[in-house]
Every structure is written in C-alpha cells, then in structure tokens.
Amino acid sequence: MDRKVATIQDVAKAAGVSTATVSRTLSKPSVVAATTREAVLSAVAETGYRVNATASNLRRQRTGSVIVLLPNIANPFFSQILAGLASILTPAQYGMLIADTQAGPDPDQRFRHYLTSGQADGIVLLDGSLAPDALDIPGRPPVVMACEWMTRDLPSVRVENGKGAAMAVGHLARLGHRAIGHVTGPRGNLLTETRLEGFREALTSVGVPMRPDWILEGDFSMDSGAAAARAWLDMTDRPTALFFSSDEMAVGFMGAVQREGVRVPDDVSIVGFDNIEIAQHLSPALTTIRQPRTQIGIRAAELLLGMIESGTRTGPSDLIEIEFIRRDSAGPPPRKTSG
Amino acid sequence: MDRKVATIQDVAKAAGVSTATVSRTLSKPSVVAATTREAVLSAVAETGYRVNATASNLRRQRTGSVIVLLPNIANPFFSQILAGLASILTPAQYGMLIADTQAGPDPDQRFRHYLTSGQADGIVLLDGSLAPDALDIPGRPPVVMACEWMTRDLPSVRVENGKGAAMAVGHLARLGHRAIGHVTGPRGNLLTETRLEGFREALTSVGVPMRPDWILEGDFSMDSGAAAARAWLDMTDRPTALFFSSDEMAVGFMGAVQREGVRVPDDVSIVGFDNIEIAQHLSPALTTIRQPRTQIGIRAAELLLGMIESGTRTGPSDLIEIEFIRRDSAGPPPRKTSG
DNA sequence: ACAAAGAATGAAATCGTTTACAACAGATTT
DNA sequence: AAATCTGTTGTAAACGATTTCATTCTTTGT
C-alpha cells in the first residue's frame, strides 16, 4: 500500500539518482543526460510523484499565488474581471486567491493584513476605497489596481470614465434631450467622481445647464436604481433622459418605472455604463458604454506578473478603450415634457 | 535598514529566547510563562514579525487553502456561492483559490490535476460534469460538491430540484394553464435531468400530457433563453406557459419576446429557477424558485472544513430548502390560444 | 601526451517553521 | 531526604524541495 504520497526522495531512489538530478530533470531537463532523464521520468510516472508546491515555494522564496482583493465577491461586475485574471494567472502557474475587503469590520486593516502576510507574490486591488498610506509597508508585494484607483501613483488598469460620460451625454443631446439627469455611484468613489465630472463637462460643452436636483446618488446596485426611479417618479419637473453610472442601476430604474407604466424610451431615455451581459437582453435593449472587463483583468494580470518577475514595486499603468453601444433605451425626448 | 523581513530567529534573538518559545507563544500562549510571553510579544511588535505561512504550512503538512472549482468564473450565478464560502473560509484562516474547469481543453484532466497537485487541503466542486472516476486517487483531499452533483456518493450540498419544478408546474396549473412547456439546461447535466424529471412528474400529477415539442434545450445562459424565444415564436401551436431551468434563460426569453411585442404574463407566463438578483427588478418581476446561494456556500464550506479537520474523505450531505417566489411573470392563460 | 575546458552528477546547505524529546528547576509527596 | 511530579524552556530533527559547489568523467586543443 502506498498510502503516503511520493516525495522527491522516493523518485531519486527508484531512478537510482540523487534528488538534485530529479529536481533538475523536472525544471531544467536540458542539463541532464538523455538516458538519466528517461530513467527519472519513468520513476516519476511509476511513483506518481507530484512536486510538493509548499516545499518548492519555501525554497524558492515565493508563494505561487496572487491575491485578488475586491469589495464584494457577490457583485457580478467583478466576475468577468476575475475570468480575465484567471486566463493569465493560471497558465503562468499562479494560484488566484480571492478575498473580500468589505466582509469584516475594518477593510483597511484587512488590506494591510494581506499586504504584510506574505501569502502572495502580488496583489490585484479592485477596491479603490482603501487607504493609500497602507502601501508604505517595507517589503510589500507589488500591487496593481484595476477599474478603481487611488490618488497615489499605483500601477493601474483603467478606463476613460470621463470620456464615457461624455459619450452618453453627447448621444442624448444629439437625440434632442435638454433635460438630462445623472444617477451616480456612491459619493467619494473615484469612479463616481470622474464620471460625474465628465457628465458635468459634457453638459456645458453641449450648452445645457446642469440641474443639481437631477443628480441622484446611488451605489451602483439595482436597488439604488429602483430607489432613483421612485425619486424620479416623485419629481414634478422630470428630466427626459438619465445617464447612469452603472448598468445595474439603469436596470433597476428601468424595471421600476416600467412597472409604473412608464415607457422606455418614449417617456424617458436611459443610458447605462459597463455593458453587463443582461443589457442586450432587456426590453428595450440598454444603450450603454462598454467596458471590456475581461480585457481589464487580462492587462492587470500581465502588469502584475511583469512586476513580480522583474522584482519591482512600481510599473506602468494602462488605459483600456471603451466603446459606445447604441441600443434602444434612448430615443428622442417626448413632445411634451411634464411639469 | 531592515530590508529583509524578520524571521522567527530574529524575534528569538531580540527576546532572548529560543525559536521554540517564540513559536509556542504565538500558537499556544498558555504554555509559556507570562513574563516570557510579554518579552516575545514585544519583540514581535518591534521586529514587525509575521509568520511565514509557507514554512509553517510545510512543517504542518497542510496548505491552508481550499480550491473552488467552477465551470465558468464569469457566471454570476456562482458569485454568491463564493461569498458564502468566503464567509466561512476566511475566518477559519483558509485561503480561497479559484479555478476555472472549462477554461482549458480538458476539464477532467484539470480536475485530476488539482486533485493530485496537493495545493489545497480541500476542494469545493461546483461543476457536476466532471468524471467521477477521477476521485479514485489515493491520498486525494476531501471534496464537497455544491449545487450540481454526480452519481457517486460524494458529500454534497444540494437543493430539491424536482420539488422546485413541481412548485413551478403546480403554480402554472393552478392559474389555469394546460399548455406548459419547459426550457432545460444542457442535456446530461444532473440539474437539467432532475428538474426535467420533476417537471414531467408534476405534469402527470396535475393530469396534463407532456408535449415533447414543448421541451426546448438550453444551456442556462441568457442567450439560450433568447434562442428559445425564437423557437417559441416560430411555433404554430404554442404553450401558454413556460418553466425555465434557470432565471438567466427566463430573462433572455422574456426580453426577446417582449421586443417582439409579446406581453408577459398576458400572452405567455414565465417561471424561472434560482431567484437571481435581477429577477425582482424586471418588468414584470419574475416568478421563480429561490435557491439560497449564500447558504449553499456556507454549508459547503462547513462540510468541507469538518472533513479537513477530521481527516475523512467522506462526510454527510446536506439539503437546502428552496422557496417558491410568486411575482408577476406568471398569470392566467390568455382566453384564446393561438394555433 | 598533457593541460584545459566541458558535461553530468552528487553531497550538503538552505528556506522558516513546528514539535518531539530532553533538561532543569522548584514544588509536592512518601 | 529521596522520589515524583509539574511547569517552563531549549536542542535539534523534521517538513520536501532547490541550488551552490565540488567531483568525476569525457572531450578537445596544442
């Protein structure tokens, strides 16, 4: 009975060589003689040997894994970024550890914990709300931010959020809208602020004044979109079009107003942001700004691996192109505006 | 300059004790004298020492992480299960490694790889399509299945799928439907088969014959729901109600038929399965069967940790209660059926 | 024919912990 | 007073790989 798992010692014995040779056969086959190589390989097959990753990592002073820190695992927005990350990390033989920052009581402390725990060779940060000064830790692993980012010059993969907002506003203005509102993400979030700023600038550039009471605060979730719908329905003087800082909010809004008999886009035009999968399956299909999330994940992983391999703590940033997707949730404004 | 990270040796030296004492202070504080304990702890604080997880794991013959294998990371259905898993694994000091089974060419081989790689103390399997005989590996870690499951008696966390289908059919029959169709998941999948079987049985129990041409095959995705919509629209004799094996397919179907001017539930009634977040935000809100996904994740993690701690390869299974959620996508059949 | 270079291998140190065992002091029992 | 126990600490051996350095055996150049 071989109850125990075979070690490199067992293989060495079976092949009649030293452990050094076994190790070399597996990592740098070119330096060992063809005949020995074959002997070793058949001994490996015979014993069913698998290298013990923990021992290997200890000796090589690495962990072989990368931590992905995200605010909320359950948020489907991130799952496609994860898929992109995995598509690079897995082939490169890195494990992908997932951790929730907002799960515990103190997110900043959790961030610091992962930064110092030495459990990963690198960190992908998908949560922009974490304290930048946590990074002043000696010997910390390289960190790459994706989507959100902080004031500090951390390497990051991002998207031209302001430009996205401008695309949305431009489209609505071209359709004839003059009464355009905006539903934001949570205040303080950098995505929120950049898109809001882009929205504001775009409005001035098309010569439409911004109405502060038409700026509604959300938190990117469907529920907050539905809440915005209630607020909109209660308005006496409603905007004829709304730009949402996330598709999820747009979905929540659209469902809620439709259930009240409001027609989209006849009564109100809607533009989202992200192009989540469902956007094209709604009725009407949602006009939105596409963020290539898989691509974001891929670039973030590539950047991080580059830093890990070169041993640097800093690196380049990357800007991913976004795309305006015209569908059917935005149309010309109604003839008569209410109020 | 303390460029290097402090090791247990450094702490021992600073505190004037042996490494054994440092280790004991950190893991079993009760066995060391109060004064020494304080000396060690202040030395730890002073040096900024963090135990090297890799070394610790090697010595303790564990890895400190659990692998979650899922068919497709990008599928949002799984993200809430992940959240449930994380809520148990993180406090228990286990890392959560995520891997995609369908990413590479040979899923079974990938499964086998993770089973033998020794990179995790346990595996959570969310992909029921993997070969059961892969489990005949000596010294493999404990595995728990969630949602899907295989013929082999693996510990699993599941849901009464057949009962869910029966709830859906019962509801539709009570509303007066006699022409009920079903959109399945991919053939061969156990979820698909159990729900289909439940559907079939429920039909006979309410005395409605099953029409094979009203059984459409999907793959759980929104796209396949939209494809089912096209098929349904092309039928000369249409069912007045459809039960979908996933909410995603129901969403894809509903959007597609609505865009063709079909009214839900006036023209066709829809019942989904899962209760994904968007279900309540659609117009009309989707009637469905709730699967408590967070709960599923929690139980799976608990089961797995139990097996890891007790050193067993087998363990109990668990059945999670589902719930019928009545919303507005199913109503009485139209007066006149087409055909 | 002999030195130098090259190719292939092994011995042993090392990575940073944990823990079995031994050692020792002081307290308690006989 | 000897023997036993209890509580605390240190010594040193693992854990399973990788890699430096030394060694042996060929091969090549002069």
PDB file of N, CA and C in Angstrom, chain B residues 183-257:
ATOM      1  N   VAL B 183     -37.988  24.861 -20.699  1.00  0.00           N
ATOM      2  CA  VAL B 183     -36.678  25.081 -21.305  1.00  0.00           C
ATOM      3  C   VAL B 183     -35.627  24.538 -20.348  1.00  0.00           C
ATOM      4  N   THR B 184     -34.894  23.551 -20.814  1.00  0.00           N
ATOM      5  CA  THR B 184     -33.974  22.815 -19.940  1.00  0.00           C
ATOM      6  C   THR B 184     -32.568  23.409 -19.966  1.00  0.00           C
ATOM      7  N   GLY B 185     -31.732  22.905 -19.088  1.00  0.00           N
ATOM      8  CA  GLY B 185     -30.302  23.197 -19.171  1.00  0.00           C
ATOM      9  C   GLY B 185     -29.699  22.240 -20.189  1.00  0.00           C
ATOM     10  N   PRO B 186     -28.392  22.188 -20.263  1.00  0.00           N
ATOM     11  CA  PRO B 186     -27.749  21.284 -21.217  1.00  0.00           C
ATOM     12  C   PRO B 186     -28.048  19.831 -20.860  1.00  0.00           C
ATOM     13  N   ARG B 187     -28.352  19.050 -21.876  1.00  0.00           N
ATOM     14  CA  ARG B 187     -28.656  17.635 -21.652  1.00  0.00           C
ATOM     15  C   ARG B 187     -27.473  16.929 -21.012  1.00  0.00           C
ATOM     16  N   GLY B 188     -27.759  16.041 -20.079  1.00  0.00           N
ATOM     17  CA  GLY B 188     -26.689  15.296 -19.432  1.00  0.00           C
ATOM     18  C   GLY B 188     -26.356  15.879 -18.067  1.00  0.00           C
ATOM     19  N   ASN B 189     -26.516  17.168 -17.941  1.00  0.00           N
ATOM     20  CA  ASN B 189     -26.302  17.817 -16.652  1.00  0.00           C
ATOM     21  C   ASN B 189     -27.336  17.296 -15.656  1.00  0.00           C
ATOM     22  N   LEU B 190     -26.899  17.006 -14.451  1.00  0.00           N
ATOM     23  CA  LEU B 190     -27.814  16.413 -13.480  1.00  0.00           C
ATOM     24  C   LEU B 190     -28.901  17.359 -13.016  1.00  0.00           C
ATOM     25  N   LEU B 191     -28.563  18.649 -12.960  1.00  0.00           N
ATOM     26  CA  LEU B 191     -29.593  19.627 -12.613  1.00  0.00           C
ATOM     27  C   LEU B 191     -30.691  19.587 -13.660  1.00  0.00           C
ATOM     28  N   THR B 192     -30.247  19.604 -14.900  1.00  0.00           N
ATOM     29  CA  THR B 192     -31.183  19.553 -16.015  1.00  0.00           C
ATOM     30  C   THR B 192     -32.107  18.350 -15.890  1.00  0.00           C
ATOM     31  N   GLU B 193     -31.501  17.202 -15.693  1.00  0.00           N
ATOM     32  CA  GLU B 193     -32.281  15.969 -15.691  1.00  0.00           C
ATOM     33  C   GLU B 193     -33.251  15.903 -14.514  1.00  0.00           C
ATOM     34  N   THR B 194     -32.776  16.312 -13.344  1.00  0.00           N
ATOM     35  CA  THR B 194     -33.666  16.237 -12.179  1.00  0.00           C
ATOM     36  C   THR B 194     -34.835  17.192 -12.313  1.00  0.00           C
ATOM     37  N   ARG B 195     -34.536  18.389 -12.811  1.00  0.00           N
ATOM     38  CA  ARG B 195     -35.635  19.346 -12.967  1.00  0.00           C
ATOM     39  C   ARG B 195     -36.595  18.890 -14.049  1.00  0.00           C
ATOM     40  N   LEU B 196     -36.052  18.316 -15.112  1.00  0.00           N
ATOM     41  CA  LEU B 196     -36.901  17.808 -16.189  1.00  0.00           C
ATOM     42  C   LEU B 196     -37.791  16.687 -15.670  1.00  0.00           C
ATOM     43  N   GLU B 197     -37.189  15.812 -14.887  1.00  0.00           N
ATOM     44  CA  GLU B 197     -37.947  14.702 -14.319  1.00  0.00           C
ATOM     45  C   GLU B 197     -39.049  15.231 -13.401  1.00  0.00           C
ATOM     46  N   GLY B 198     -38.700  16.225 -12.577  1.00  0.00           N
ATOM     47  CA  GLY B 198     -39.689  16.840 -11.690  1.00  0.00           C
ATOM     48  C   GLY B 198     -40.810  17.469 -12.501  1.00  0.00           C
ATOM     49  N   PHE B 199     -40.442  18.097 -13.587  1.00  0.00           N
ATOM     50  CA  PHE B 199     -41.423  18.730 -14.467  1.00  0.00           C
ATOM     51  C   PHE B 199     -42.391  17.697 -15.021  1.00  0.00           C
ATOM     52  N   ARG B 200     -41.798  16.599 -15.504  1.00  0.00           N
ATOM     53  CA  ARG B 200     -42.593  15.525 -16.105  1.00  0.00           C
ATOM     54  C   ARG B 200     -43.577  14.945 -15.082  1.00  0.00           C
ATOM     55  N   GLU B 201     -43.055  14.635 -13.909  1.00  0.00           N
ATOM     56  CA  GLU B 201     -43.908  14.048 -12.871  1.00  0.00           C
ATOM     57  C   GLU B 201     -45.023  14.996 -12.452  1.00  0.00           C
ATOM     58  N   ALA B 202     -44.642  16.270 -12.316  1.00  0.00           N
ATOM     59  CA  ALA B 202     -45.640  17.242 -11.893  1.00  0.00           C
ATOM     60  C   ALA B 202     -46.756  17.357 -12.923  1.00  0.00           C
ATOM     61  N   LEU B 203     -46.374  17.298 -14.193  1.00  0.00           N
ATOM     62  CA  LEU B 203     -47.391  17.370 -15.248  1.00  0.00           C
ATOM     63  C   LEU B 203     -48.389  16.221 -15.120  1.00  0.00           C
ATOM     64  N   THR B 204     -47.840  14.999 -14.973  1.00  0.00           N
ATOM     65  CA  THR B 204     -48.760  13.860 -14.847  1.00  0.00           C
ATOM     66  C   THR B 204     -49.625  14.009 -13.609  1.00  0.00           C
ATOM     67  N   SER B 205     -49.051  14.506 -12.530  1.00  0.00           N
ATOM     68  CA  SER B 205     -49.830  14.602 -11.300  1.00  0.00           C
ATOM     69  C   SER B 205     -50.955  15.634 -11.414  1.00  0.00           C
ATOM     70  N   VAL B 206     -50.782  16.616 -12.297  1.00  0.00           N
ATOM     71  CA  VAL B 206     -51.905  17.538 -12.484  1.00  0.00           C
ATOM     72  C   VAL B 206     -52.747  17.164 -13.708  1.00  0.00           C
ATOM     73  N   GLY B 207     -52.391  16.003 -14.277  1.00  0.00           N
ATOM     74  CA  GLY B 207     -53.212  15.491 -15.362  1.00  0.00           C
ATOM     75  C   GLY B 207     -53.070  16.219 -16.688  1.00  0.00           C
ATOM     76  N   VAL B 208     -51.890  16.748 -16.928  1.00  0.00           N
ATOM     77  CA  VAL B 208     -51.642  17.415 -18.204  1.00  0.00           C
ATOM     78  C   VAL B 208     -50.624  16.589 -18.985  1.00  0.00           C
ATOM     79  N   PRO B 209     -50.896  16.280 -20.235  1.00  0.00           N
ATOM     80  CA  PRO B 209     -49.929  15.496 -21.011  1.00  0.00           C
ATOM     81  C   PRO B 209     -48.696  16.323 -21.361  1.00  0.00           C
ATOM     82  N   MET B 210     -47.564  15.657 -21.453  1.00  0.00           N
ATOM     83  CA  MET B 210     -46.346  16.375 -21.794  1.00  0.00           C
ATOM     84  C   MET B 210     -46.139  16.356 -23.304  1.00  0.00           C
ATOM     85  N   ARG B 211     -45.878  17.517 -23.851  1.00  0.00           N
ATOM     86  CA  ARG B 211     -45.648  17.610 -25.301  1.00  0.00           C
ATOM     87  C   ARG B 211     -44.149  17.714 -25.545  1.00  0.00           C
ATOM     88  N   PRO B 212     -43.566  16.665 -26.130  1.00  0.00           N
ATOM     89  CA  PRO B 212     -42.101  16.672 -26.331  1.00  0.00           C
ATOM     90  C   PRO B 212     -41.625  17.869 -27.145  1.00  0.00           C
ATOM     91  N   ASP B 213     -42.467  18.368 -28.048  1.00  0.00           N
ATOM     92  CA  ASP B 213     -42.016  19.507 -28.855  1.00  0.00           C
ATOM     93  C   ASP B 213     -42.054  20.806 -28.053  1.00  0.00           C
ATOM     94  N   TRP B 214     -42.557  20.730 -26.840  1.00  0.00           N
ATOM     95  CA  TRP B 214     -42.542  21.910 -25.982  1.00  0.00           C
ATOM     96  C   TRP B 214     -41.398  21.867 -24.971  1.00  0.00           C
ATOM     97  N   ILE B 215     -40.565  20.877 -25.122  1.00  0.00           N
ATOM     98  CA  ILE B 215     -39.355  20.810 -24.293  1.00  0.00           C
ATOM     99  C   ILE B 215     -38.209  21.342 -25.142  1.00  0.00           C
ATOM    100  N   LEU B 216     -37.662  22.494 -24.747  1.00  0.00           N
ATOM    101  CA  LEU B 216     -36.583  23.102 -25.521  1.00  0.00           C
ATOM    102  C   LEU B 216     -35.283  22.979 -24.740  1.00  0.00           C
ATOM    103  N   GLU B 217     -34.239  22.673 -25.465  1.00  0.00           N
ATOM    104  CA  GLU B 217     -32.956  22.544 -24.750  1.00  0.00           C
ATOM    105  C   GLU B 217     -32.200  23.863 -24.753  1.00  0.00           C
ATOM    106  N   GLY B 218     -31.748  24.260 -23.569  1.00  0.00           N
ATOM    107  CA  GLY B 218     -30.924  25.465 -23.433  1.00  0.00           C
ATOM    108  C   GLY B 218     -29.620  25.105 -22.766  1.00  0.00           C
ATOM    109  N   ASP B 219     -28.928  26.096 -22.263  1.00  0.00           N
ATOM    110  CA  ASP B 219     -27.680  25.795 -21.549  1.00  0.00           C
ATOM    111  C   ASP B 219     -27.534  26.702 -20.336  1.00  0.00           C
ATOM    112  N   PHE B 220     -28.640  27.150 -19.793  1.00  0.00           N
ATOM    113  CA  PHE B 220     -28.711  28.021 -18.623  1.00  0.00           C
ATOM    114  C   PHE B 220     -28.402  29.486 -18.928  1.00  0.00           C
ATOM    115  N   SER B 221     -27.899  29.796 -20.118  1.00  0.00           N
ATOM    116  CA  SER B 221     -27.498  31.173 -20.395  1.00  0.00           C
ATOM    117  C   SER B 221     -28.632  32.021 -20.956  1.00  0.00           C
ATOM    118  N   MET B 222     -28.469  33.336 -20.842  1.00  0.00           N
ATOM    119  CA  MET B 222     -29.461  34.257 -21.393  1.00  0.00           C
ATOM    120  C   MET B 222     -29.595  34.067 -22.896  1.00  0.00           C
ATOM    121  N   ASP B 223     -28.471  33.861 -23.541  1.00  0.00           N
ATOM    122  CA  ASP B 223     -28.505  33.676 -24.985  1.00  0.00           C
ATOM    123  C   ASP B 223     -29.389  32.492 -25.359  1.00  0.00           C
ATOM    124  N   SER B 224     -29.255  31.416 -24.604  1.00  0.00           N
ATOM    125  CA  SER B 224     -30.058  30.250 -24.959  1.00  0.00           C
ATOM    126  C   SER B 224     -31.526  30.503 -24.655  1.00  0.00           C
ATOM    127  N   GLY B 225     -31.786  31.391 -23.687  1.00  0.00           N
ATOM    128  CA  GLY B 225     -33.174  31.782 -23.440  1.00  0.00           C
ATOM    129  C   GLY B 225     -33.736  32.546 -24.628  1.00  0.00           C
ATOM    130  N   ALA B 226     -32.898  33.425 -25.172  1.00  0.00           N
ATOM    131  CA  ALA B 226     -33.329  34.199 -26.345  1.00  0.00           C
ATOM    132  C   ALA B 226     -33.548  33.262 -27.532  1.00  0.00           C
ATOM    133  N   ALA B 227     -32.712  32.249 -27.644  1.00  0.00           N
ATOM    134  CA  ALA B 227     -32.871  31.272 -28.728  1.00  0.00           C
ATOM    135  C   ALA B 227     -34.199  30.529 -28.554  1.00  0.00           C
ATOM    136  N   ALA B 228     -34.514  30.191 -27.308  1.00  0.00           N
ATOM    137  CA  ALA B 228     -35.783  29.513 -27.034  1.00  0.00           C
ATOM    138  C   ALA B 228     -36.951  30.415 -27.438  1.00  0.00           C
ATOM    139  N   ALA B 229     -36.764  31.713 -27.245  1.00  0.00           N
ATOM    140  CA  ALA B 229     -37.817  32.664 -27.617  1.00  0.00           C
ATOM    141  C   ALA B 229     -38.075  32.597 -29.115  1.00  0.00           C
ATOM    142  N   ARG B 230     -37.013  32.563 -29.878  1.00  0.00           N
ATOM    143  CA  ARG B 230     -37.174  32.478 -31.325  1.00  0.00           C
ATOM    144  C   ARG B 230     -37.906  31.194 -31.709  1.00  0.00           C
ATOM    145  N   ALA B 231     -37.525  30.099 -31.036  1.00  0.00           N
ATOM    146  CA  ALA B 231     -38.174  28.823 -31.321  1.00  0.00           C
ATOM    147  C   ALA B 231     -39.663  28.896 -30.970  1.00  0.00           C
ATOM    148  N   TRP B 232     -39.933  29.517 -29.833  1.00  0.00           N
ATOM    149  CA  TRP B 232     -41.327  29.613 -29.366  1.00  0.00           C
ATOM    150  C   TRP B 232     -42.152  30.455 -30.339  1.00  0.00           C
ATOM    151  N   LEU B 233     -41.544  31.576 -30.781  1.00  0.00           N
ATOM    152  CA  LEU B 233     -42.253  32.465 -31.697  1.00  0.00           C
ATOM    153  C   LEU B 233     -42.571  31.764 -33.020  1.00  0.00           C
ATOM    154  N   ASP B 234     -41.708  30.835 -33.388  1.00  0.00           N
ATOM    155  CA  ASP B 234     -41.901  30.125 -34.651  1.00  0.00           C
ATOM    156  C   ASP B 234     -42.936  29.009 -34.578  1.00  0.00           C
ATOM    157  N   MET B 235     -43.341  28.661 -33.358  1.00  0.00           N
ATOM    158  CA  MET B 235     -44.285  27.547 -33.227  1.00  0.00           C
ATOM    159  C   MET B 235     -45.667  27.946 -33.732  1.00  0.00           C
ATOM    160  N   THR B 236     -46.338  27.001 -34.336  1.00  0.00           N
ATOM    161  CA  THR B 236     -47.709  27.300 -34.742  1.00  0.00           C
ATOM    162  C   THR B 236     -48.634  27.055 -33.557  1.00  0.00           C
ATOM    163  N   ASP B 237     -48.295  26.090 -32.752  1.00  0.00           N
ATOM    164  CA  ASP B 237     -49.096  25.771 -31.579  1.00  0.00           C
ATOM    165  C   ASP B 237     -48.227  25.975 -30.343  1.00  0.00           C
ATOM    166  N   ARG B 238     -48.437  27.119 -29.700  1.00  0.00           N
ATOM    167  CA  ARG B 238     -47.529  27.488 -28.610  1.00  0.00           C
ATOM    168  C   ARG B 238     -48.060  27.127 -27.233  1.00  0.00           C
ATOM    169  N   PRO B 239     -47.151  26.748 -26.333  1.00  0.00           N
ATOM    170  CA  PRO B 239     -47.566  26.609 -24.939  1.00  0.00           C
ATOM    171  C   PRO B 239     -47.892  27.993 -24.368  1.00  0.00           C
ATOM    172  N   THR B 240     -48.816  28.051 -23.417  1.00  0.00           N
ATOM    173  CA  THR B 240     -49.192  29.343 -22.829  1.00  0.00           C
ATOM    174  C   THR B 240     -48.317  29.687 -21.633  1.00  0.00           C
ATOM    175  N   ALA B 241     -47.535  28.713 -21.221  1.00  0.00           N
ATOM    176  CA  ALA B 241     -46.653  28.966 -20.076  1.00  0.00           C
ATOM    177  C   ALA B 241     -45.370  28.162 -20.243  1.00  0.00           C
ATOM    178  N   LEU B 242     -44.295  28.705 -19.697  1.00  0.00           N
ATOM    179  CA  LEU B 242     -43.015  28.010 -19.791  1.00  0.00           C
ATOM    180  C   LEU B 242     -42.309  28.038 -18.446  1.00  0.00           C
ATOM    181  N   PHE B 243     -41.751  26.895 -18.115  1.00  0.00           N
ATOM    182  CA  PHE B 243     -40.919  26.810 -16.912  1.00  0.00           C
ATOM    183  C   PHE B 243     -39.477  26.714 -17.379  1.00  0.00           C
ATOM    184  N   PHE B 244     -38.632  27.601 -16.865  1.00  0.00           N
ATOM    185  CA  PHE B 244     -37.224  27.644 -17.259  1.00  0.00           C
ATOM    186  C   PHE B 244     -36.348  27.065 -16.167  1.00  0.00           C
ATOM    187  N   SER B 245     -35.354  26.318 -16.570  1.00  0.00           N
ATOM    188  CA  SER B 245     -34.464  25.676 -15.610  1.00  0.00           C
ATOM    189  C   SER B 245     -33.467  26.672 -14.996  1.00  0.00           C
ATOM    190  N   SER B 246     -33.455  27.913 -15.478  1.00  0.00           N
ATOM    191  CA  SER B 246     -32.650  28.954 -14.835  1.00  0.00           C
ATOM    192  C   SER B 246     -33.273  30.323 -15.085  1.00  0.00           C
ATOM    193  N   ASP B 247     -33.086  31.217 -14.157  1.00  0.00           N
ATOM    194  CA  ASP B 247     -33.590  32.579 -14.328  1.00  0.00           C
ATOM    195  C   ASP B 247     -32.948  33.250 -15.532  1.00  0.00           C
ATOM    196  N   GLU B 248     -31.681  32.965 -15.741  1.00  0.00           N
ATOM    197  CA  GLU B 248     -30.995  33.623 -16.846  1.00  0.00           C
ATOM    198  C   GLU B 248     -31.703  33.338 -18.170  1.00  0.00           C
ATOM    199  N   MET B 249     -32.079  32.086 -18.362  1.00  0.00           N
ATOM    200  CA  MET B 249     -32.788  31.747 -19.595  1.00  0.00           C
ATOM    201  C   MET B 249     -34.139  32.442 -19.639  1.00  0.00           C
ATOM    202  N   ALA B 250     -34.803  32.504 -18.494  1.00  0.00           N
ATOM    203  CA  ALA B 250     -36.102  33.175 -18.445  1.00  0.00           C
ATOM    204  C   ALA B 250     -35.953  34.638 -18.842  1.00  0.00           C
ATOM    205  N   VAL B 251     -34.884  35.270 -18.344  1.00  0.00           N
ATOM    206  CA  VAL B 251     -34.619  36.674 -18.659  1.00  0.00           C
ATOM    207  C   VAL B 251     -34.392  36.831 -20.162  1.00  0.00           C
ATOM    208  N   GLY B 252     -33.573  35.969 -20.720  1.00  0.00           N
ATOM    209  CA  GLY B 252     -33.274  36.053 -22.146  1.00  0.00           C
ATOM    210  C   GLY B 252     -34.535  35.865 -22.976  1.00  0.00           C
ATOM    211  N   PHE B 253     -35.370  34.939 -22.543  1.00  0.00           N
ATOM    212  CA  PHE B 253     -36.620  34.671 -23.251  1.00  0.00           C
ATOM    213  C   PHE B 253     -37.558  35.871 -23.170  1.00  0.00           C
ATOM    214  N   MET B 254     -37.723  36.353 -21.943  1.00  0.00           N
ATOM    215  CA  MET B 254     -38.690  37.423 -21.721  1.00  0.00           C
ATOM    216  C   MET B 254     -38.318  38.661 -22.525  1.00  0.00           C
ATOM    217  N   GLY B 255     -37.046  39.036 -22.463  1.00  0.00           N
ATOM    218  CA  GLY B 255     -36.611  40.215 -23.213  1.00  0.00           C
ATOM    219  C   GLY B 255     -36.864  40.032 -24.700  1.00  0.00           C
ATOM    220  N   ALA B 256     -36.538  38.847 -25.196  1.00  0.00           N
ATOM    221  CA  ALA B 256     -36.659  38.602 -26.635  1.00  0.00           C
ATOM    222  C   ALA B 256     -38.120  38.649 -27.093  1.00  0.00           C
ATOM    223  N   VAL B 257     -39.016  38.016 -26.336  1.00  0.00           N
ATOM    224  CA  VAL B 257     -40.409  38.039 -26.790  1.00  0.00           C
ATOM    225  C   VAL B 257     -41.030  39.419 -26.595  1.00  0.00           C
TER     226      VAL B 257
END
